[in-house]
Structures are given as C-alpha cells and as structure tokens.
CSV table of N, CA, C and O in Angstrom, one decimal:
chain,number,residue,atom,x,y,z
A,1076,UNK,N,61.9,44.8,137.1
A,1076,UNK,CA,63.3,45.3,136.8
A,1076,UNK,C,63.5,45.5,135.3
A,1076,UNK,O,64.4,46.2,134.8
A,1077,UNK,N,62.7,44.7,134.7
A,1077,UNK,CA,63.0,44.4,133.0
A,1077,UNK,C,62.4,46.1,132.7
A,1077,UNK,O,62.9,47.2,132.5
A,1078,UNK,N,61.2,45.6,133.0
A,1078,UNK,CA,60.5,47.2,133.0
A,1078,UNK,C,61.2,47.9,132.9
A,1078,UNK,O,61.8,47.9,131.9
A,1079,UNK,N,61.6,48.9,134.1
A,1079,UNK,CA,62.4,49.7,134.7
A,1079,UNK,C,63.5,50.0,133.6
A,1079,UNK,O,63.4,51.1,132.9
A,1080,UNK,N,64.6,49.0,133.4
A,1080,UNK,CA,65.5,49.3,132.3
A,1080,UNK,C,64.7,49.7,130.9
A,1080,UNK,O,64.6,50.8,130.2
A,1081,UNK,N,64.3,48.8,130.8
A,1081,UNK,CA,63.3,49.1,129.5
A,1081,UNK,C,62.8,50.4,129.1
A,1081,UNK,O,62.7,50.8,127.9
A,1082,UNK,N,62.3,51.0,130.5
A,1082,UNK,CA,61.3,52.3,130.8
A,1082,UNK,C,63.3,53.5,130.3
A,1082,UNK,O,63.4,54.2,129.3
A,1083,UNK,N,64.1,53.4,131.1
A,1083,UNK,CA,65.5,54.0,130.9
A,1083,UNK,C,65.7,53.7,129.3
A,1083,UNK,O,65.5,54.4,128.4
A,1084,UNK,N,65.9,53.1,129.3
A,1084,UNK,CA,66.1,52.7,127.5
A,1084,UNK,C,65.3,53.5,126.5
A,1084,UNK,O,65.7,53.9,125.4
A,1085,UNK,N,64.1,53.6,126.9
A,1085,UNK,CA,63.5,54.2,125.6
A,1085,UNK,C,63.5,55.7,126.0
A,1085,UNK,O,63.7,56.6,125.1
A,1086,UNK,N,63.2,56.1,127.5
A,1086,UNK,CA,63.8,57.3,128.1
A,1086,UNK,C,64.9,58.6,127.4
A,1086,UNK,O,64.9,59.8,127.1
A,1087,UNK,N,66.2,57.0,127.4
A,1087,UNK,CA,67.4,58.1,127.2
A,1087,UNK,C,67.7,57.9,125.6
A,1087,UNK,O,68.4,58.6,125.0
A,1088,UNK,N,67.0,56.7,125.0
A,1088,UNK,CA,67.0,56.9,123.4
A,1088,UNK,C,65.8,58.2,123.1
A,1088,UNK,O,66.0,59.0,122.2
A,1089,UNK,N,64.6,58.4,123.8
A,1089,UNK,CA,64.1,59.4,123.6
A,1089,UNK,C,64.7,60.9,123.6
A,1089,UNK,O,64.5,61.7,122.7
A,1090,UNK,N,65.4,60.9,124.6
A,1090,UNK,CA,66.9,62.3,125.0
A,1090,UNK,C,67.1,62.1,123.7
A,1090,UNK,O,66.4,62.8,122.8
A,1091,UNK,N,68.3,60.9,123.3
A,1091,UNK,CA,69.0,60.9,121.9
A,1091,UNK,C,68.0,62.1,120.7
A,1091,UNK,O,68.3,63.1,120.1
A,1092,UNK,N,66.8,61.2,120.8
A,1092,UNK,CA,66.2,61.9,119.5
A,1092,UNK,C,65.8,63.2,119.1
A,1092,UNK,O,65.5,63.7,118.0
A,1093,UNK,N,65.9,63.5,120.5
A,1093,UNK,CA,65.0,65.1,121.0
A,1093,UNK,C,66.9,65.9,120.7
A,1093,UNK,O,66.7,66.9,120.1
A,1094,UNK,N,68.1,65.6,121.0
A,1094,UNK,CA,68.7,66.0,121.0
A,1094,UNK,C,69.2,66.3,119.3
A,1094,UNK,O,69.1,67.4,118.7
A,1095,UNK,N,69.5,65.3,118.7
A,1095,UNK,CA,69.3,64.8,117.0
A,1095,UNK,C,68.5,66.2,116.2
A,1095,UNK,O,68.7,66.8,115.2
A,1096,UNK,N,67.5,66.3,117.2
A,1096,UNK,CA,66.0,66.5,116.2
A,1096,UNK,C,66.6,68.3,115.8
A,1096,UNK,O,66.5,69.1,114.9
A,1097,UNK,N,67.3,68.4,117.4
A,1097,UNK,CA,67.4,69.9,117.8
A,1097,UNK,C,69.0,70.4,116.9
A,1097,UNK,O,69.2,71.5,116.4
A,1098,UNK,N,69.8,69.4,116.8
A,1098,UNK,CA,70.9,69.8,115.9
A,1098,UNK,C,70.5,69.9,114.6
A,1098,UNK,O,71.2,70.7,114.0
A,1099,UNK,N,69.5,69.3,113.9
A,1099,UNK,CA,69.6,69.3,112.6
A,1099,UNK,C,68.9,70.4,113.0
A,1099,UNK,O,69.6,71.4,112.7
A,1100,UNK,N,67.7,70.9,113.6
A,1100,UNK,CA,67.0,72.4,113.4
A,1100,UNK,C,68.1,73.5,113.5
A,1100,UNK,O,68.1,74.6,112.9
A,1101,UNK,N,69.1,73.1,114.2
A,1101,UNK,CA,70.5,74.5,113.9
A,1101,UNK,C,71.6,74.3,113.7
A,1101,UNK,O,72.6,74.8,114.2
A,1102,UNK,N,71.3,73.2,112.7
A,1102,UNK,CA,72.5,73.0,112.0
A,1102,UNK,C,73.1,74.4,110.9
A,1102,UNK,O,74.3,74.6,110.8
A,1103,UNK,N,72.1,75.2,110.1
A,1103,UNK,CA,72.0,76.0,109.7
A,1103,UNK,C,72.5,77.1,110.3
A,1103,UNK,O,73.3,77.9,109.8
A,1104,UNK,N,72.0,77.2,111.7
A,1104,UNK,CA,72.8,78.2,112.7
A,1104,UNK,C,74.6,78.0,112.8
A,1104,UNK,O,75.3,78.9,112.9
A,1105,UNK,N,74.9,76.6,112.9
A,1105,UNK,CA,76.0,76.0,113.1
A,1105,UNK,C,77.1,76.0,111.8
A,1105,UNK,O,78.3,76.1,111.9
A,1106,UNK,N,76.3,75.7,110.6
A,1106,UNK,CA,77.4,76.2,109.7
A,1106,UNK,C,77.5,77.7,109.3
A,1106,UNK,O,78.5,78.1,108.6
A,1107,UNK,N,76.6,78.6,109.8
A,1107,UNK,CA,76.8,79.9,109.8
A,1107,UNK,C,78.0,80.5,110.2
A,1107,UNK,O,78.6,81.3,109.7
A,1108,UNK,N,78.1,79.7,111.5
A,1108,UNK,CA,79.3,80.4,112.9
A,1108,UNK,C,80.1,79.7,112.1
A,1108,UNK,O,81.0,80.4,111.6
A,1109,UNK,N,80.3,78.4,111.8
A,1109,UNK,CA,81.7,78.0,110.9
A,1109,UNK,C,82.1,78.8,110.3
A,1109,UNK,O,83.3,79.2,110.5
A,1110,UNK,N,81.3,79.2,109.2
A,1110,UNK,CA,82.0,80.0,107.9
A,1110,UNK,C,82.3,81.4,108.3
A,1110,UNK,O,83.4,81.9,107.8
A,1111,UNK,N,81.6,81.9,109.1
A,1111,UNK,CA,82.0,83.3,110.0
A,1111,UNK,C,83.1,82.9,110.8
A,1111,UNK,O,83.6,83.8,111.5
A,1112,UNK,N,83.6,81.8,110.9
A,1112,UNK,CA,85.3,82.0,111.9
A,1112,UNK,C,86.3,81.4,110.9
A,1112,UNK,O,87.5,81.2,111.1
A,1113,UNK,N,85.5,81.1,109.3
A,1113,UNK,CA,86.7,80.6,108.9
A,1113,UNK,C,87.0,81.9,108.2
A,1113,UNK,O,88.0,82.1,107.7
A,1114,UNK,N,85.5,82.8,108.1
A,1114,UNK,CA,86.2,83.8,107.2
A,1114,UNK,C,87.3,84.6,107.7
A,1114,UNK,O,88.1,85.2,107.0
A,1115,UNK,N,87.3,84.6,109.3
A,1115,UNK,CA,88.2,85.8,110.1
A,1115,UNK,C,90.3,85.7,109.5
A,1115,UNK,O,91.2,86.5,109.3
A,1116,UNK,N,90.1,84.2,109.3
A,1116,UNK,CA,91.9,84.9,108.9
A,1116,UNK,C,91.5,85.3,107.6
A,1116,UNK,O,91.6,86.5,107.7
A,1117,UNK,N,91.3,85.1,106.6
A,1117,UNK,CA,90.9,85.9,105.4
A,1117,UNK,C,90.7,87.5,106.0
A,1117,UNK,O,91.3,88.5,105.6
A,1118,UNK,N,89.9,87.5,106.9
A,1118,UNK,CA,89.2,89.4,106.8
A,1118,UNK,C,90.7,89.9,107.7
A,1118,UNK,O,91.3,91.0,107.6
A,1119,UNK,N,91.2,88.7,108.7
A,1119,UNK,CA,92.6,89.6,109.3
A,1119,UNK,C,94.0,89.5,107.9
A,1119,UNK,O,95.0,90.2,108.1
A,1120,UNK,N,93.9,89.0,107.1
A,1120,UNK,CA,94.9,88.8,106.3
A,1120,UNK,C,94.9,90.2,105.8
A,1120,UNK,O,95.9,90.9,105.7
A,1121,UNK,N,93.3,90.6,105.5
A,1121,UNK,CA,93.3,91.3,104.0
A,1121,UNK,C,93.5,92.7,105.5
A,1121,UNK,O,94.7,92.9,105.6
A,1122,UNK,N,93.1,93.2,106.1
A,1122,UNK,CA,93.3,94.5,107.3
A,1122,UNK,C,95.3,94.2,107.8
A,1122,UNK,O,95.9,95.1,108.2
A,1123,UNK,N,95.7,93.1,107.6
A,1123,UNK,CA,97.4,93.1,107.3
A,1123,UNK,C,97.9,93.6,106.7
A,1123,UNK,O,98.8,94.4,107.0
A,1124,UNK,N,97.1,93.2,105.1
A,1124,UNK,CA,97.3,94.1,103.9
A,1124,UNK,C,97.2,95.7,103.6
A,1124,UNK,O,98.1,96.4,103.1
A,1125,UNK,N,95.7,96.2,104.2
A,1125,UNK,CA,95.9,97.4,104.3
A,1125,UNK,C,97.0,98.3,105.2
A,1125,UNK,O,97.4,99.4,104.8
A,1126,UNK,N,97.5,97.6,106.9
A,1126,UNK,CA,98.1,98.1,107.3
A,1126,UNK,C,99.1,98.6,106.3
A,1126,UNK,O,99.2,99.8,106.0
A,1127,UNK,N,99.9,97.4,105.7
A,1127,UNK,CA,101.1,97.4,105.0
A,1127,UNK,C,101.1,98.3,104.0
A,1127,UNK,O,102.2,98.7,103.6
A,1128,UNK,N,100.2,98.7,103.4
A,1128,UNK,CA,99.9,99.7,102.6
A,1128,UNK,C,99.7,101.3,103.2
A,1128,UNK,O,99.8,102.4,102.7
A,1129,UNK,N,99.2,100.9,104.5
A,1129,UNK,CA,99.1,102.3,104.7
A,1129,UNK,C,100.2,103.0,105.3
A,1129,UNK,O,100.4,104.2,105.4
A,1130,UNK,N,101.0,102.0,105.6
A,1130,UNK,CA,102.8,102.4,106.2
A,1130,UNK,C,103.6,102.4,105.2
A,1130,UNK,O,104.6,103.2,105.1
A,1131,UNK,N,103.2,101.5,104.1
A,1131,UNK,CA,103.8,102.4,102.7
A,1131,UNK,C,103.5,103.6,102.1
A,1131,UNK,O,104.3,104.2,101.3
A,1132,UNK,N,102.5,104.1,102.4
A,1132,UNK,CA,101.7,105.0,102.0
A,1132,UNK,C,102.7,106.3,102.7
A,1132,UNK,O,103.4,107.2,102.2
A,1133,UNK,N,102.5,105.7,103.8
A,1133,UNK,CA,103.1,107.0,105.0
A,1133,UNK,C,105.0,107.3,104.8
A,1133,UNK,O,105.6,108.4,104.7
A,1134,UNK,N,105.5,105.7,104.9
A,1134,UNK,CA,106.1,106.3,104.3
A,1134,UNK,C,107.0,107.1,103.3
A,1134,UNK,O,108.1,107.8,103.5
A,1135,UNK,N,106.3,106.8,102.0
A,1135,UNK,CA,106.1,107.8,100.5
A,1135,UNK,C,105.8,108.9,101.1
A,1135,UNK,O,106.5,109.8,100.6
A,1136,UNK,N,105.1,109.3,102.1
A,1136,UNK,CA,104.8,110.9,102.3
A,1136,UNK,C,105.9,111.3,103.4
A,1136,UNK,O,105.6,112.3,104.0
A,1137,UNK,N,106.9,110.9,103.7
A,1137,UNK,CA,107.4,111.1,104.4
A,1137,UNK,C,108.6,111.7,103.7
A,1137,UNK,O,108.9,112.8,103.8
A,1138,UNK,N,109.1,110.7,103.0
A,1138,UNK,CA,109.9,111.0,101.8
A,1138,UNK,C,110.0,112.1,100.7
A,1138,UNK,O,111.0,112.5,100.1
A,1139,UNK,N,108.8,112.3,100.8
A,1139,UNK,CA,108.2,113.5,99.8
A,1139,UNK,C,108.5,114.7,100.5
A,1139,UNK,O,109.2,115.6,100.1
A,1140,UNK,N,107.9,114.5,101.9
A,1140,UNK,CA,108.1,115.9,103.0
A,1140,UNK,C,109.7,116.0,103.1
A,1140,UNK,O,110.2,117.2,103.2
A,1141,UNK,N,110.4,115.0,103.1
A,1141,UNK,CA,112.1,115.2,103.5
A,1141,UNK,C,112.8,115.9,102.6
A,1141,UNK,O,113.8,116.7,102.8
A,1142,UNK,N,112.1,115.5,100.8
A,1142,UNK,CA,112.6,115.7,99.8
A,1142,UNK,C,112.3,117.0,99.7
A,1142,UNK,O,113.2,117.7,99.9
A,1143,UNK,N,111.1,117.8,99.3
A,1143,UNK,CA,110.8,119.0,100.3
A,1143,UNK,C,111.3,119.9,100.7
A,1143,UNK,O,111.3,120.9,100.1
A,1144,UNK,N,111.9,119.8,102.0
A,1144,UNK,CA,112.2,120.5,102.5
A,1144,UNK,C,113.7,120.3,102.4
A,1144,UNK,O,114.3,121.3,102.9
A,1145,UNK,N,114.4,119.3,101.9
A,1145,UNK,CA,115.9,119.7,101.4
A,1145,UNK,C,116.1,120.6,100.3
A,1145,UNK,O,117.2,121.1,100.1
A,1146,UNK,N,114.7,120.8,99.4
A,1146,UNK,CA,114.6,121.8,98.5
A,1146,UNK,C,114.7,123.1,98.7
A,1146,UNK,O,115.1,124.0,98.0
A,1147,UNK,N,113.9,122.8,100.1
A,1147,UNK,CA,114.0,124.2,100.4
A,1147,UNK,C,114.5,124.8,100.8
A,1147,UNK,O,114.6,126.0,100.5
A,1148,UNK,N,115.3,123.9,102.0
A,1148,UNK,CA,116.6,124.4,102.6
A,1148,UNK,C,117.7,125.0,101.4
A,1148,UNK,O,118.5,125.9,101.8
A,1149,UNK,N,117.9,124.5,100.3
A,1149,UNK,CA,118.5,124.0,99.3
A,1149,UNK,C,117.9,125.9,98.7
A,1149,UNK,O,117.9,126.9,99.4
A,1150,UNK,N,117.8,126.0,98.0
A,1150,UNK,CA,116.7,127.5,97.8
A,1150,UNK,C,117.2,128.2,98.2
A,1150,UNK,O,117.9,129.0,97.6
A,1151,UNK,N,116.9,128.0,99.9
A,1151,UNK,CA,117.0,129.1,101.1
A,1151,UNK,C,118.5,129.5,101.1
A,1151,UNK,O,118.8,130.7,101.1
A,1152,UNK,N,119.2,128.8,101.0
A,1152,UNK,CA,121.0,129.1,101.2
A,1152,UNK,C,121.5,129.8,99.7
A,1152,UNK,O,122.3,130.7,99.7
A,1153,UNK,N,121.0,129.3,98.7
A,1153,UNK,CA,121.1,130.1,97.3
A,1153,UNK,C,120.5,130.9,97.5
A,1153,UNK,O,121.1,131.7,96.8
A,1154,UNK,N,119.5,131.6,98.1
A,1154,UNK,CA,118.7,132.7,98.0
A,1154,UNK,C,120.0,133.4,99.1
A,1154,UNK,O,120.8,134.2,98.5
A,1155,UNK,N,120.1,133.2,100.0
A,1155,UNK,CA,120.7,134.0,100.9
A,1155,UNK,C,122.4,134.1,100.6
A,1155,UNK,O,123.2,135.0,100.9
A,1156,UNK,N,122.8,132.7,99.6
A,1156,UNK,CA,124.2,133.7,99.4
A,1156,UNK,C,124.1,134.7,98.4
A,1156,UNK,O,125.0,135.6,98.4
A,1157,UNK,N,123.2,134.6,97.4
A,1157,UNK,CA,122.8,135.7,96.4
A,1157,UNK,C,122.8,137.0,97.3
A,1157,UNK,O,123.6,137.8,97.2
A,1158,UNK,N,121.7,137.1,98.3
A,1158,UNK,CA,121.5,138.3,98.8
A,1158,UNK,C,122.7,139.2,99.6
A,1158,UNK,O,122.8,140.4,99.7
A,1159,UNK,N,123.8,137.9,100.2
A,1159,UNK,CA,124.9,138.0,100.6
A,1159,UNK,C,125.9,138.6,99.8
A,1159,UNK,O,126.6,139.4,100.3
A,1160,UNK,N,126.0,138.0,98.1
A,1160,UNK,CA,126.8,138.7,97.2
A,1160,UNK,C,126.1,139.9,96.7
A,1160,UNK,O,126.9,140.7,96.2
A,1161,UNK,N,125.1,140.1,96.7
A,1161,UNK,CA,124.5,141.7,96.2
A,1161,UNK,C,125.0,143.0,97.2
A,1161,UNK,O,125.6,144.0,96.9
A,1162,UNK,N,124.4,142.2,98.7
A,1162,UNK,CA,124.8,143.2,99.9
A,1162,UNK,C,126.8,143.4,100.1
A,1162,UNK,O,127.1,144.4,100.7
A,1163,UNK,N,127.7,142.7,99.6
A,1163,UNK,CA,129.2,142.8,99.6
A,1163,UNK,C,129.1,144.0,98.3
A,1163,UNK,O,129.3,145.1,98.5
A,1164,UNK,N,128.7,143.4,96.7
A,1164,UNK,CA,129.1,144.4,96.0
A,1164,UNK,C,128.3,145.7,96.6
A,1164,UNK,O,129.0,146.7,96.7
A,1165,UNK,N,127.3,145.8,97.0
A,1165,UNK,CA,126.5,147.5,97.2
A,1165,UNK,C,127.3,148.1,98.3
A,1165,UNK,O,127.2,149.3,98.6
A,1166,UNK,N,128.6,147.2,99.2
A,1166,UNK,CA,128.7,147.7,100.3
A,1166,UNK,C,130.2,148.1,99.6
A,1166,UNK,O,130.8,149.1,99.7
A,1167,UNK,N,130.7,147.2,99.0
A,1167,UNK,CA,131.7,147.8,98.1
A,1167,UNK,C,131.5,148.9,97.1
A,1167,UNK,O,132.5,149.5,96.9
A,1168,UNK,N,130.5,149.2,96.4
A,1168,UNK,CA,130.2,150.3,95.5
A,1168,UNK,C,129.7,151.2,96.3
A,1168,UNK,O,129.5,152.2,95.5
A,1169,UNK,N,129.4,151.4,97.3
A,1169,UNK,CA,129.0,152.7,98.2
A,1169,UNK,C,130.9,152.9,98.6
A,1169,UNK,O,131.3,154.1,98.4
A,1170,UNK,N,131.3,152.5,98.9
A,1170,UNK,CA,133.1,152.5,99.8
A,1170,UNK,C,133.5,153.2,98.7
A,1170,UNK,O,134.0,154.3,99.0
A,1171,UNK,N,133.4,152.9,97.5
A,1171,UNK,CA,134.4,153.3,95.9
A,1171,UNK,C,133.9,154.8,95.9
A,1171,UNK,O,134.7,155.7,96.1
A,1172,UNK,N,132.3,155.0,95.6
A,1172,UNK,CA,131.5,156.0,95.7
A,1172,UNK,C,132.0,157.4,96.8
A,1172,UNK,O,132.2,158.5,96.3
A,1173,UNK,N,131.9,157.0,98.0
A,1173,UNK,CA,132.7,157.8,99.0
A,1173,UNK,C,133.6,157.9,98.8
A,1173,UNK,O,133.8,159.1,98.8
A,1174,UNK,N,134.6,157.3,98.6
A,1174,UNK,CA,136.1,158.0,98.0
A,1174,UNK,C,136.2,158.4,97.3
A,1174,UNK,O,137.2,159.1,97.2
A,1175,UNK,N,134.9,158.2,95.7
A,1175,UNK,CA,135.4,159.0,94.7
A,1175,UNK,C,134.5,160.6,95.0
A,1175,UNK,O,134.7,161.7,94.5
A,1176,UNK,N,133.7,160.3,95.9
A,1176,UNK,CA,133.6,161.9,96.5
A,1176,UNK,C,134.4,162.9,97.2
A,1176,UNK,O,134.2,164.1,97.1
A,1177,UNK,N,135.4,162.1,98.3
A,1177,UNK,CA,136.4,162.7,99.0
A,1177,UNK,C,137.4,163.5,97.7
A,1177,UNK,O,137.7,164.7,97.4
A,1178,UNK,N,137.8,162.1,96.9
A,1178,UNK,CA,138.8,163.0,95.8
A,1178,UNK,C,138.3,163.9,95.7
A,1178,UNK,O,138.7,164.9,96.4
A,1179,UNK,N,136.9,164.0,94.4
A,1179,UNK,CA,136.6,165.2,94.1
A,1179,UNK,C,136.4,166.2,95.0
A,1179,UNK,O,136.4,167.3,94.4
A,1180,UNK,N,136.2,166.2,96.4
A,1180,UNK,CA,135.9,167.3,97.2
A,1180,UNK,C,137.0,168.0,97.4
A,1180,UNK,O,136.9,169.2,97.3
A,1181,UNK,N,138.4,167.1,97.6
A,1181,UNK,CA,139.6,167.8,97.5
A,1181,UNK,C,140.4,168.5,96.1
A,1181,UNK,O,141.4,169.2,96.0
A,1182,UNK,N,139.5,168.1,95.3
A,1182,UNK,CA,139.7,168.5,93.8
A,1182,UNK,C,139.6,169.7,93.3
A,1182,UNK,O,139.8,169.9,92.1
C-alpha cells in the first residue's frame, strides 16, 4: 500500500514536472499573446483617433461644399438680375426707338 502511494506520488509529482518543464518552453509563446492583447486598446485607441479625424475631415469638406455653392448661388442671382436689368433697359430702348420712329413717320 506504501508502494502504491509512493508509486502515485512520484507519478503525479512527475505530471507536475513535465507540466513546469512545458510552460517555461512557451512561456515565450505566452508573453507574446500578452503583449499582443495588451497592445489592442492602444491599436483601438489610435483607429478612434483616426475615425475622429476622418469625420473632421469630412466635415471641413462639407463646409467647403456648402460654402461653395452659396457662392454660387450667390453669383447666379447677381448674374441673372444684371441680365434682368440689361433685358428691362433693351426692352425699354427698343419701345423709345419705335415711337421715335412712328413720330418721324408721321413727320
């Protein structure tokens, strides 16, 4: 019976050592995967960062496009009441024109 235990004892201290022997061989494996999960909030911090940047980004171009096209609109309505006041005097200097033709015709 002494045996027996005896024979379990050096058995499962044997386990122990074989198990020991096998962590220090990847232990190197083991702090690898550490430092690769401690780097992940660092690498998600810094891709937070860029989001935030690229939605700033976007919206500076958005701003630019709005700014833009108020200019243009802005343009467009000075362009068109100019063309609006040209087309009133030409339509009034042709009316003056015609009448000053009728006079003379009756002249």
């Amino acid at each position: 019976s002494r045996g027996i235990n005896a024979e379990y004892g050096l058995r499962g201290r044997a386990v122990q050592n074989m198990m020991q022997e096998g962590k220090e061989k990847r232990m190197e494996l083991i702090d690898e995967l550490r430092s690769t999960e401690a780097l992940k909030p660092e690498e998600e911090k810094m891709i937070k960062e860029q989001k935030k940047e690229a939605r700033g980004t976007q919206r500076k171009q958005r701003m630019m496009q709005h700014k833009d096209e108020l200019a243009h609109e802005i343009l467009e309505g000075m362009a068109g009441r100019s063309v609006g006041q040209m087309a009133d005097v030409l339509s009034k200097e042709l009316v003056r024109l015609q009448e000053e033709q009728r006079i003379h015709a009756f002249a």
